[in-house]
GROMACS .gro file of C-alpha atoms in nm:
model
  282
    1ARG     CA    1  -5.016  -0.904  -2.718
    2GLN     CA    2  -4.733  -0.895  -2.470
    3ARG     CA    3  -4.724  -0.729  -2.127
    4MET     CA    4  -4.342  -0.780  -2.099
    5MET     CA    5  -4.245  -0.466  -2.267
    6GLY     CA    6  -3.971  -0.367  -2.019
    7ALA     CA    7  -3.909   0.005  -1.968
    8ALA     CA    8  -3.528   0.114  -1.886
    9ARG     CA    9  -3.403   0.025  -1.546
   10GLY     CA   10  -3.130   0.194  -1.319
   11HIS     CA   11  -3.232   0.549  -1.356
   12SER     CA   12  -3.239   0.756  -1.018
   13LEU     CA   13  -3.555   0.904  -0.902
   14VAL     CA   14  -3.544   1.294  -0.914
   15PRO     CA   15  -3.859   1.473  -0.789
   16VAL     CA   16  -4.014   1.757  -1.006
   17HIS     CA   17  -4.042   2.072  -0.850
   18LEU     CA   18  -4.320   2.283  -0.957
   19GLN     CA   19  -4.452   2.647  -0.841
   20PRO     CA   20  -4.799   2.783  -0.836
   21GLU     CA   21  -4.670   3.068  -1.068
   22GLN     CA   22  -4.540   2.813  -1.329
   23SER     CA   23  -4.718   2.796  -1.665
   24LEU     CA   24  -4.890   2.502  -1.805
   25GLN     CA   25  -4.622   2.502  -2.080
   26SER     CA   26  -4.331   2.531  -1.840
   27ALA     CA   27  -4.494   2.255  -1.629
   28TYR     CA   28  -4.541   2.031  -1.917
   29VAL     CA   29  -4.199   2.077  -2.010
   30ALA     CA   30  -4.038   1.997  -1.662
   31LEU     CA   31  -4.270   1.676  -1.655
   32VAL     CA   32  -4.149   1.548  -2.000
   33ARG     CA   33  -3.796   1.621  -1.921
   34ALA     CA   34  -3.810   1.427  -1.583
   35PHE     CA   35  -4.008   1.138  -1.742
   36SER     CA   36  -3.748   1.112  -2.014
   37ALA     CA   37  -3.453   1.118  -1.794
   38ALA     CA   38  -3.619   0.835  -1.590
   39GLY     CA   39  -3.643   0.624  -1.899
   40LEU     CA   40  -4.027   0.600  -1.926
   41ASP     CA   41  -4.163   0.485  -2.262
   42SER     CA   42  -4.400   0.777  -2.309
   43PRO     CA   43  -4.291   1.072  -2.144
   44GLN     CA   44  -4.497   1.317  -2.372
   45ALA     CA   45  -4.835   1.141  -2.326
   46ASP     CA   46  -4.770   1.069  -1.967
   47ALA     CA   47  -4.712   1.429  -1.878
   48ARG     CA   48  -5.033   1.530  -2.079
   49TYR     CA   49  -5.252   1.279  -1.909
   50LEU     CA   50  -5.128   1.370  -1.574
   51MET     CA   51  -5.182   1.734  -1.631
   52ARG     CA   52  -5.526   1.675  -1.790
   53GLY     CA   53  -5.642   1.456  -1.488
   54VAL     CA   54  -5.489   1.641  -1.200
   55LEU     CA   55  -5.608   1.998  -1.351
   56GLY     CA   56  -5.928   1.900  -1.500
   57LEU     CA   57  -5.821   2.035  -1.832
   58ASP     CA   58  -5.844   1.882  -2.189
   59ASP     CA   59  -5.578   1.897  -2.445
   60ALA     CA   60  -5.748   2.200  -2.624
   61ALA     CA   61  -5.739   2.409  -2.304
   62LEU     CA   62  -5.351   2.293  -2.260
   63LEU     CA   63  -5.306   2.424  -2.610
   64ARG     CA   64  -5.516   2.736  -2.597
   65ALA     CA   65  -5.376   2.907  -2.299
   66PRO     CA   66  -5.024   2.737  -2.232
   67GLU     CA   67  -4.905   3.050  -2.030
   68THR     CA   68  -5.190   2.996  -1.768
   69PRO     CA   69  -5.033   2.926  -1.416
   70ILE     CA   70  -5.091   2.586  -1.255
   71GLY     CA   71  -5.175   2.766  -0.937
   72ALA     CA   72  -5.287   2.571  -0.645
   73HIS     CA   73  -5.246   2.231  -0.811
   74ALA     CA   74  -4.881   2.263  -0.826
   75GLN     CA   75  -4.800   2.035  -0.545
   76THR     CA   76  -5.061   1.776  -0.615
   77LEU     CA   77  -4.909   1.762  -0.974
   78ALA     CA   78  -4.557   1.749  -0.828
   79ASP     CA   79  -4.686   1.457  -0.616
   80ALA     CA   80  -4.861   1.272  -0.907
   81ALA     CA   81  -4.540   1.310  -1.122
   82LEU     CA   82  -4.325   1.153  -0.835
   83ARG     CA   83  -4.551   0.856  -0.842
   84ARG     CA   84  -4.535   0.798  -1.223
   85LEU     CA   85  -4.138   0.842  -1.172
   86SER     CA   86  -4.161   0.536  -0.938
   87HIS     CA   87  -4.341   0.368  -1.229
   88GLU     CA   88  -4.695   0.356  -1.106
   89PRO     CA   89  -4.896   0.392  -1.417
   90VAL     CA   90  -5.077   0.719  -1.500
   91SER     CA   91  -5.440   0.521  -1.479
   92ARG     CA   92  -5.352   0.415  -1.153
   93ILE     CA   93  -5.237   0.766  -1.020
   94LEU     CA   94  -5.573   0.920  -1.176
   95GLY     CA   95  -5.798   0.613  -1.094
   96VAL     CA   96  -5.933   0.586  -1.451
   97ARG     CA   97  -5.833   0.452  -1.793
   98GLU     CA   98  -5.948   0.563  -2.132
   99PHE     CA   99  -6.054   0.259  -2.326
  100TYR     CA  100  -6.240   0.251  -2.673
  101GLY     CA  101  -6.333   0.602  -2.642
  102ARG     CA  102  -6.481   0.560  -2.296
  103THR     CA  103  -6.351   0.641  -1.928
  104PHE     CA  104  -6.329   0.344  -1.712
  105GLU     CA  105  -6.257   0.345  -1.330
  106VAL     CA  106  -5.958   0.132  -1.230
  107THR     CA  107  -5.860   0.012  -0.882
  108PRO     CA  108  -5.597  -0.174  -0.745
  109ASP     CA  109  -5.811  -0.499  -0.771
  110VAL     CA  110  -5.819  -0.493  -1.155
  111LEU     CA  111  -5.593  -0.523  -1.458
  112ASP     CA  112  -5.524  -0.203  -1.593
  113PRO     CA  113  -5.683  -0.223  -1.950
  114ARG     CA  114  -5.440  -0.159  -2.218
  115PRO     CA  115  -5.492   0.000  -2.587
  116ASP     CA  116  -5.396  -0.351  -2.737
  117THR     CA  117  -5.724  -0.498  -2.576
  118GLU     CA  118  -5.916  -0.274  -2.809
  119THR     CA  119  -5.838  -0.520  -3.078
  120LEU     CA  120  -6.041  -0.773  -2.917
  121ILE     CA  121  -6.344  -0.538  -2.931
  122ASP     CA  122  -6.270  -0.462  -3.303
  123GLU     CA  123  -6.281  -0.833  -3.370
  124VAL     CA  124  -6.614  -0.925  -3.183
  125LEU     CA  125  -6.782  -0.625  -3.368
  126ALA     CA  126  -6.641  -0.745  -3.709
  127ILE     CA  127  -6.791  -1.093  -3.628
  128VAL     CA  128  -7.124  -0.933  -3.528
  129ASP     CA  129  -7.126  -0.746  -3.871
  130ARG     CA  130  -7.043  -1.078  -4.061
  131ASN     CA  131  -7.310  -1.226  -3.936
  132GLY     CA  132  -7.556  -0.974  -3.950
  133TRP     CA  133  -7.616  -0.979  -3.580
  134ARG     CA  134  -7.653  -0.608  -3.507
  135SER     CA  135  -8.027  -0.649  -3.460
  136LYS     CA  136  -7.996  -0.979  -3.264
  137PRO     CA  137  -8.051  -0.968  -2.892
  138LEU     CA  138  -7.686  -1.145  -2.830
  139ARG     CA  139  -7.576  -1.302  -2.533
  140ILE     CA  140  -7.217  -1.242  -2.427
  141ALA     CA  141  -6.984  -1.401  -2.138
  142ASP     CA  142  -6.678  -1.223  -2.026
  143ILE     CA  143  -6.441  -1.466  -1.845
  144GLY     CA  144  -6.221  -1.271  -1.604
  145LEU     CA  145  -6.421  -0.972  -1.602
  146GLY     CA  146  -6.185  -0.730  -1.430
  147SER     CA  147  -6.282  -0.368  -1.466
  148GLY     CA  148  -6.554  -0.473  -1.710
  149ALA     CA  149  -6.384  -0.289  -1.989
  150ILE     CA  150  -6.422  -0.548  -2.245
  151LEU     CA  151  -6.790  -0.652  -2.152
  152VAL     CA  152  -6.925  -0.275  -2.071
  153THR     CA  153  -6.759  -0.169  -2.438
  154LEU     CA  154  -6.937  -0.449  -2.601
  155LEU     CA  155  -7.283  -0.372  -2.433
  156ALA     CA  156  -7.234  -0.005  -2.508
  157GLU     CA  157  -7.163  -0.087  -2.895
  158LEU     CA  158  -7.428  -0.333  -2.932
  159PRO     CA  159  -7.730  -0.181  -2.747
  160LEU     CA  160  -7.962  -0.510  -2.802
  161ALA     CA  161  -7.681  -0.729  -2.635
  162GLU     CA  162  -7.666  -0.862  -2.290
  163GLY     CA  163  -7.389  -0.993  -2.100
  164VAL     CA  164  -7.257  -1.213  -1.826
  165GLY     CA  165  -6.918  -1.124  -1.650
  166THR     CA  166  -6.728  -1.380  -1.409
  167ASP     CA  167  -6.440  -1.316  -1.190
  168VAL     CA  168  -6.303  -1.479  -0.875
  169SER     CA  169  -6.240  -1.133  -0.701
  170PRO     CA  170  -6.541  -0.968  -0.547
  171PRO     CA  171  -6.379  -0.614  -0.554
  172ALA     CA  172  -6.317  -0.668  -0.910
  173LEU     CA  173  -6.683  -0.735  -0.995
  174ALA     CA  174  -6.778  -0.441  -0.780
  175CYS     CA  175  -6.555  -0.215  -0.996
  176ALA     CA  176  -6.712  -0.374  -1.310
  177ARG     CA  177  -7.061  -0.311  -1.184
  178ARG     CA  178  -6.959   0.078  -1.140
  179ASN     CA  179  -6.834   0.088  -1.488
  180ALA     CA  180  -7.145  -0.078  -1.605
  181ASP     CA  181  -7.356   0.202  -1.424
  182ARG     CA  182  -7.135   0.469  -1.560
  183HIS     CA  183  -7.205   0.380  -1.917
  184GLY     CA  184  -7.549   0.307  -1.882
  185VAL     CA  185  -7.545  -0.077  -1.935
  186ALA     CA  186  -7.627  -0.206  -1.592
  187ALA     CA  187  -7.964  -0.349  -1.683
  188ARG     CA  188  -7.802  -0.586  -1.940
  189PHE     CA  189  -7.507  -0.656  -1.729
  190THR     CA  190  -7.463  -0.941  -1.471
  191THR     CA  191  -7.200  -1.054  -1.273
  192VAL     CA  192  -7.119  -1.393  -1.121
  193GLU     CA  193  -6.822  -1.482  -0.867
  194THR     CA  194  -6.681  -1.781  -0.992
  195SER     CA  195  -6.400  -1.932  -1.199
  196VAL     CA  196  -6.420  -1.925  -1.572
  197LEU     CA  197  -6.783  -2.041  -1.648
  198GLU     CA  198  -6.864  -2.243  -1.337
  199LYS     CA  199  -7.220  -2.167  -1.213
  200VAL     CA  200  -7.319  -2.004  -1.532
  201ASN     CA  201  -7.553  -2.150  -1.777
  202GLY     CA  202  -7.544  -2.084  -2.160
  203PRO     CA  203  -7.623  -2.039  -2.429
  204PHE     CA  204  -7.376  -1.766  -2.540
  205ASP     CA  205  -7.348  -1.628  -2.878
  206ILE     CA  206  -7.000  -1.506  -2.811
  207VAL     CA  207  -6.749  -1.582  -2.505
  208VAL     CA  208  -6.469  -1.320  -2.481
  209SER     CA  209  -6.169  -1.300  -2.238
  210ASN     CA  210  -5.837  -1.152  -2.157
  211PRO     CA  211  -5.702  -1.400  -1.909
  212PRO     CA  212  -5.393  -1.409  -1.725
  213TYR     CA  213  -5.131  -1.577  -1.943
  214ILE     CA  214  -4.782  -1.475  -1.843
  215PRO     CA  215  -4.554  -1.785  -1.734
  216ARG     CA  216  -4.542  -1.782  -1.370
  217GLY     CA  217  -4.158  -1.776  -1.384
  218GLU     CA  218  -4.147  -1.460  -1.624
  219ILE     CA  219  -4.362  -1.248  -1.397
  220ALA     CA  220  -4.065  -1.115  -1.211
  221GLY     CA  221  -3.908  -0.971  -1.531
  222LEU     CA  222  -4.223  -0.786  -1.625
  223ASP     CA  223  -4.207  -0.393  -1.690
  224GLN     CA  224  -4.255  -0.247  -1.338
  225ASP     CA  225  -4.577  -0.076  -1.440
  226VAL     CA  226  -4.710  -0.429  -1.476
  227SER     CA  227  -4.552  -0.629  -1.207
  228ARG     CA  228  -4.581  -0.363  -0.915
  229TYR     CA  229  -4.934  -0.261  -1.001
  230ASP     CA  230  -5.136  -0.517  -1.184
  231PRO     CA  231  -5.293  -0.782  -0.952
  232MET     CA  232  -5.135  -1.106  -0.946
  233LEU     CA  233  -5.462  -1.295  -1.014
  234ALA     CA  234  -5.465  -1.104  -1.351
  235LEU     CA  235  -5.119  -1.176  -1.463
  236ASP     CA  236  -5.027  -1.547  -1.373
  237GLY     CA  237  -5.091  -1.799  -1.624
  238GLY     CA  238  -4.930  -2.106  -1.452
  239PRO     CA  239  -4.601  -2.268  -1.558
  240ASP     CA  240  -4.650  -2.233  -1.930
  241GLY     CA  241  -4.886  -1.931  -1.944
  242LEU     CA  242  -5.155  -2.174  -2.096
  243GLU     CA  243  -5.346  -2.303  -1.755
  244ILE     CA  244  -5.645  -2.059  -1.819
  245TYR     CA  245  -5.695  -2.158  -2.189
  246ARG     CA  246  -5.713  -2.521  -2.100
  247GLU     CA  247  -5.997  -2.442  -1.849
  248ILE     CA  248  -6.171  -2.231  -2.079
  249GLN     CA  249  -6.180  -2.491  -2.357
  250ARG     CA  250  -6.286  -2.749  -2.109
  251GLN     CA  251  -6.571  -2.525  -1.980
  252VAL     CA  252  -6.698  -2.393  -2.294
  253SER     CA  253  -6.714  -2.731  -2.459
  254HIS     CA  254  -6.981  -2.836  -2.216
  255LEU     CA  255  -7.187  -2.520  -2.283
  256VAL     CA  256  -7.464  -2.545  -2.524
  257SER     CA  257  -7.437  -2.319  -2.845
  258VAL     CA  258  -7.125  -2.111  -2.818
  259HIS     CA  259  -7.084  -1.981  -3.145
  260TYR     CA  260  -6.742  -1.793  -3.090
  261VAL     CA  261  -6.480  -1.768  -2.846
  262VAL     CA  262  -6.237  -1.454  -2.883
  263LEU     CA  263  -5.951  -1.460  -2.666
  264GLU     CA  264  -5.653  -1.241  -2.609
  265ALA     CA  265  -5.320  -1.403  -2.583
  266GLY     CA  266  -4.944  -1.331  -2.528
  267ALA     CA  267  -4.694  -1.284  -2.785
  268GLY     CA  268  -4.633  -1.625  -2.957
  269GLN     CA  269  -4.915  -1.794  -2.772
  270ALA     CA  270  -5.180  -1.774  -3.036
  271PRO     CA  271  -5.071  -2.132  -3.226
  272ALA     CA  272  -5.089  -2.301  -2.884
  273VAL     CA  273  -5.416  -2.158  -2.804
  274ALA     CA  274  -5.584  -2.232  -3.133
  275ALA     CA  275  -5.454  -2.588  -3.101
  276LEU     CA  276  -5.656  -2.621  -2.777
  277PHE     CA  277  -5.963  -2.519  -2.960
  278GLY     CA  278  -5.913  -2.760  -3.246
  279ASN     CA  279  -5.687  -2.512  -3.464
  280HIS     CA  280  -5.970  -2.251  -3.507
  281ARG     CA  281  -5.842  -1.902  -3.608
  282ALA     CA  282  -5.683  -1.720  -3.316
   0.00000   0.00000   0.00000
């Protein structure tokens, strides 16, 4: 996947003015109009998610009673809209992100988990099913744990599995532990403050990671949603974007019994990453 999907630039920042007596439908239209004018990539979805989060309503409620006044939440919603117009992601504004059908806390210390990363979950579950491992007490390691979205999701989907997540950031590890508690997998979830898999002992059936893979010289050109709000630790992949993959390969090769390594990579990086691991499928 690629984190460099640049949004339109150069649009002026025009605040959204909302009144308490304004209806849900009118507020939604105003947000969509403002987000579209600002060149945001998904104005309708942004408006819908912001309204859901700020107003505490689901999509059904928004559709069922569109003439309901937004009431006392008018200013809070307008403030949230202004933050989105400044390219702050909706997940950062609300402090949560939906991922694989679950809600995860996100903080400024962790990468905002994107829908594309759900492909990694699908791949791991496909591996489990191909090998008939649903009834096996799997051991899974997640390198660069971040919010814990990947590992917590896998443990929730595989109730017999246990997992170890590593990260160099103590605040990120704390966020991941809260997400493990939120989704009821904390008893099978361990965190280690370390780089890659140092201080961690195998064996592991599966090692997963969505590591930092943006070439350092390209970070400044990222979409503002990423460059201004995702932590640099989660983006900087070194001069060629492959630094972390080399280290993962080196450390995994010293572990006993790792059956699968499943990694996310940037657009066009898969062949180089596969070559590092002996041309296995990437």
